[in-house]
Coordinates of C-alpha atoms in Angstrom, one line a residue:
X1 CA -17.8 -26.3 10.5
X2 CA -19.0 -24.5 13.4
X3 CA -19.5 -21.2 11.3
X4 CA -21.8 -23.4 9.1
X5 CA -23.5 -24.9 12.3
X6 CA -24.1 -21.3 13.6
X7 CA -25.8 -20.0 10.2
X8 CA -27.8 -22.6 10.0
X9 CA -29.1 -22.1 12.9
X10 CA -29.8 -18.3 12.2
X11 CA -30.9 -19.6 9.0
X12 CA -33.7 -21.7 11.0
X13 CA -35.1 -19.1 13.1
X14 CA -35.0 -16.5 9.7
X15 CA -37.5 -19.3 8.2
X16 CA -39.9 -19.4 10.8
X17 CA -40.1 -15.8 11.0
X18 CA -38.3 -16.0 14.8
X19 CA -36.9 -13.1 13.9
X20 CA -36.0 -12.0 17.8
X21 CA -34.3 -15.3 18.3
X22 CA -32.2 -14.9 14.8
X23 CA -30.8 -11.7 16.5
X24 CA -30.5 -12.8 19.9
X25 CA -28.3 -15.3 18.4
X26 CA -26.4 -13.1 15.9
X27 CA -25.5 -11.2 19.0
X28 CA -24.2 -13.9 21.1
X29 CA -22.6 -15.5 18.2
X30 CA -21.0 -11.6 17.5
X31 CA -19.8 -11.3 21.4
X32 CA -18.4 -14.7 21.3
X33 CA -16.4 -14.0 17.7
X34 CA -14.9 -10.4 19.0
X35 CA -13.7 -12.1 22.3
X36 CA -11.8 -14.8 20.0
X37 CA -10.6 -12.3 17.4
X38 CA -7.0 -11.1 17.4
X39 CA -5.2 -8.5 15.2
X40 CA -2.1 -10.3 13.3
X41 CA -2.0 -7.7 10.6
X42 CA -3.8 -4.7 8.5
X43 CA -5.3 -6.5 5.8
X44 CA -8.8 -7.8 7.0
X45 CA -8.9 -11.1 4.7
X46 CA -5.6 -12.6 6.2
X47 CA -6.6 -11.3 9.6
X48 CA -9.9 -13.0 9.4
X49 CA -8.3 -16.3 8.1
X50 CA -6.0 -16.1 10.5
X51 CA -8.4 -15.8 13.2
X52 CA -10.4 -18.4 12.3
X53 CA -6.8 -21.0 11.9
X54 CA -5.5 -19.6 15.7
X55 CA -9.0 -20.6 17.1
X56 CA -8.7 -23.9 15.5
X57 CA -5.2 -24.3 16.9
X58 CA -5.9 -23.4 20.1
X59 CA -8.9 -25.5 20.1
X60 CA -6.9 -28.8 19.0
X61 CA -4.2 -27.6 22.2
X62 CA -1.7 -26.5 19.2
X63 CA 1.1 -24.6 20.9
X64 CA 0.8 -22.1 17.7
X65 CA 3.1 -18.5 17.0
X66 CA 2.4 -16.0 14.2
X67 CA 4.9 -13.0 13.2
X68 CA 2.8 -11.1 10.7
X69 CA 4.3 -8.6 9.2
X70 CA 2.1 -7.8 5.2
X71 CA 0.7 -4.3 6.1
X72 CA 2.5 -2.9 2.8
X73 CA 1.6 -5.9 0.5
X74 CA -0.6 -4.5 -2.6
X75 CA 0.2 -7.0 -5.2
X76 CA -1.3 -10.3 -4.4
X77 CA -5.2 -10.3 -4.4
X78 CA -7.0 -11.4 -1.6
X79 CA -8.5 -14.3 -2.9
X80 CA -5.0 -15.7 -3.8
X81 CA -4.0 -14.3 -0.2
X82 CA -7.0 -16.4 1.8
X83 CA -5.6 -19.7 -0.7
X84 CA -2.2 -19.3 0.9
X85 CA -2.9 -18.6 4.6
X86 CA -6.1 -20.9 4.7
X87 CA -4.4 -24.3 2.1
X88 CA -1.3 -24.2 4.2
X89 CA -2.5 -23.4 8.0
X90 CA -5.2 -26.5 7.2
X91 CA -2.4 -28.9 6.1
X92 CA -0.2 -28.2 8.8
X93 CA -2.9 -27.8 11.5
X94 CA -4.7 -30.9 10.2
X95 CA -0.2 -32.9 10.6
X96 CA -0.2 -31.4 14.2
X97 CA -3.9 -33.0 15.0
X98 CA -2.4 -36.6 14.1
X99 CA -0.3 -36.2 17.0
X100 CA -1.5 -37.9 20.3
X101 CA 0.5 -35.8 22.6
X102 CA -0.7 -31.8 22.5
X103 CA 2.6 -30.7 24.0
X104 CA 4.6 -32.1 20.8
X105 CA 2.0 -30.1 18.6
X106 CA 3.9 -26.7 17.5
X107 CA 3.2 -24.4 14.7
X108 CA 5.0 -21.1 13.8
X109 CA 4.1 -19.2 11.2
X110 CA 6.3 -16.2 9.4
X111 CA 5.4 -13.9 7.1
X112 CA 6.7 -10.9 5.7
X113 CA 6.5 -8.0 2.5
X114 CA 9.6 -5.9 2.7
X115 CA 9.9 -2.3 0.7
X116 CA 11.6 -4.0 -1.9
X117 CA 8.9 -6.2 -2.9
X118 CA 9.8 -9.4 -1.6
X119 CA 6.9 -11.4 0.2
X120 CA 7.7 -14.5 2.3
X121 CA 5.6 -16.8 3.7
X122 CA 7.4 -19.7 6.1
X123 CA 5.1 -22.4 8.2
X124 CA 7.3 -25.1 10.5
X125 CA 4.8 -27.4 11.9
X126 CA 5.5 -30.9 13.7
X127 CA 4.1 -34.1 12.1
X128 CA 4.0 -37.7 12.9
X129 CA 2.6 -38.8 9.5
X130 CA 4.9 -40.4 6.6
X131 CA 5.0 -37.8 3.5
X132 CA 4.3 -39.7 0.2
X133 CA 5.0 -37.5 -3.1
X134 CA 4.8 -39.5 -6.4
X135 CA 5.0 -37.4 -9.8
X136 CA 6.5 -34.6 -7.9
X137 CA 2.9 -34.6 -6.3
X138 CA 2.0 -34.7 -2.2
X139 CA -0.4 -37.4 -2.0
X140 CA -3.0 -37.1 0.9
X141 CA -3.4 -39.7 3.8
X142 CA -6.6 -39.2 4.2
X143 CA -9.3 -41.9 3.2
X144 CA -11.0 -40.2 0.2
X145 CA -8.3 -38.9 -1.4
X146 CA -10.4 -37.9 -4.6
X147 CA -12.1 -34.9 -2.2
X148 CA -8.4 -34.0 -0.8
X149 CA -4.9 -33.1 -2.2
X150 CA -5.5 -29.6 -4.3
X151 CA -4.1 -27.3 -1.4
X152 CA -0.9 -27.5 -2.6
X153 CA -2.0 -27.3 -5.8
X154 CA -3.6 -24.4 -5.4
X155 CA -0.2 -22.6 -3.7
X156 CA 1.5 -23.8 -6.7
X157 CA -0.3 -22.3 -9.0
X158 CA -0.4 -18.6 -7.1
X159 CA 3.5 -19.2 -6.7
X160 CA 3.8 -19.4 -10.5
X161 CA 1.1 -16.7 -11.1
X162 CA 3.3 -14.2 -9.0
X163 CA 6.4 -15.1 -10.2
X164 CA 7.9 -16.9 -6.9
X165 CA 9.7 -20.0 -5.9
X166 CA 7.9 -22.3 -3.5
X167 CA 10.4 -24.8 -1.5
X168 CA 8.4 -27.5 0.5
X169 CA 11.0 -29.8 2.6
X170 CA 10.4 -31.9 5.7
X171 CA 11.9 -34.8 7.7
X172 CA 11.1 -38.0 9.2
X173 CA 11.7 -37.2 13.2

């Protein structure tokens, strides 16, 4: 949201030809994206998303830990890559928010390609919200529920593309 705030507002000043202004910004918005930016790992996609999910989390006062360890990974494409990191860092950053009390909000993140080919990708994040599955599918809590729910979907179906197994399990405390 605030990325779309930001180019709109660039967007603005390129329409009225405020051309000085657009740049000013760009370079404050630039200085202010570097000073947030962190280096989790070599590939840029999954840096970037991760970036942008850490600021959330630290934002939202999620106590939040990421072992990154893909440098070798050649076989997933990027945009399948960004669906994984982005769908499941939103669900589980989106459970943690529902909690009232910031220092019961904790998400860790693992993730790792060894030499012989085998990529992991393990989230643990607390929740306070009741899991409803139905047909073997999640069902979202949130109120429109027609605009909501594909995430996991959308893991599902790079899981199967590549092969894997996907294991989701939680618990009620």
């Amino acid at each position: 949201h605030d990325m779309n705030n930001h180019l709109g507002v660039i967007g603005s000043f390129l329409e009225e030809k405020e051309y000085d202004k657009a740049l000013a910004y760009f370079k404050e918005l630039n200085i202010t994206a570097a000073a947030r930016n962190r280096k989790f790992c070599e590939n840029s996609v999954v840096n970037a998303v991760l970036n942008a999910k850490y600021n959330l989390m630290t934002d939202a006062k999620i106590d939040g830990f990421f072992h990154i360890s893909i440098d070798k990974l050649l076989f997933i494409d990027d945009v399948s890559l960004c669906t994984l990191f982005a769908n499941t860092l939103d669900n589980a950053i989106e459970a943690c928010q529902k909690i009232e009390a910031p220092d019961r909000r904790k998400l860790e993140l693992k993730c790792r390609y060894t030499e012989n080919g085998y990529f992991s990708l393990e989230l643990i994040n607390s929740k306070i919200n009741e899991i409803v599955v139905q047909k073997n599918q999640y069902i979202s809590d949130k109120e429109d529920k027609s605009a909501h729910g594909i995430g996991i979907s959308s893991i599902r179906d790079i899981v199967e593309k590549y092969e894997g197994t996907l294991d989701i399990s939680y618990d009620d405390t």
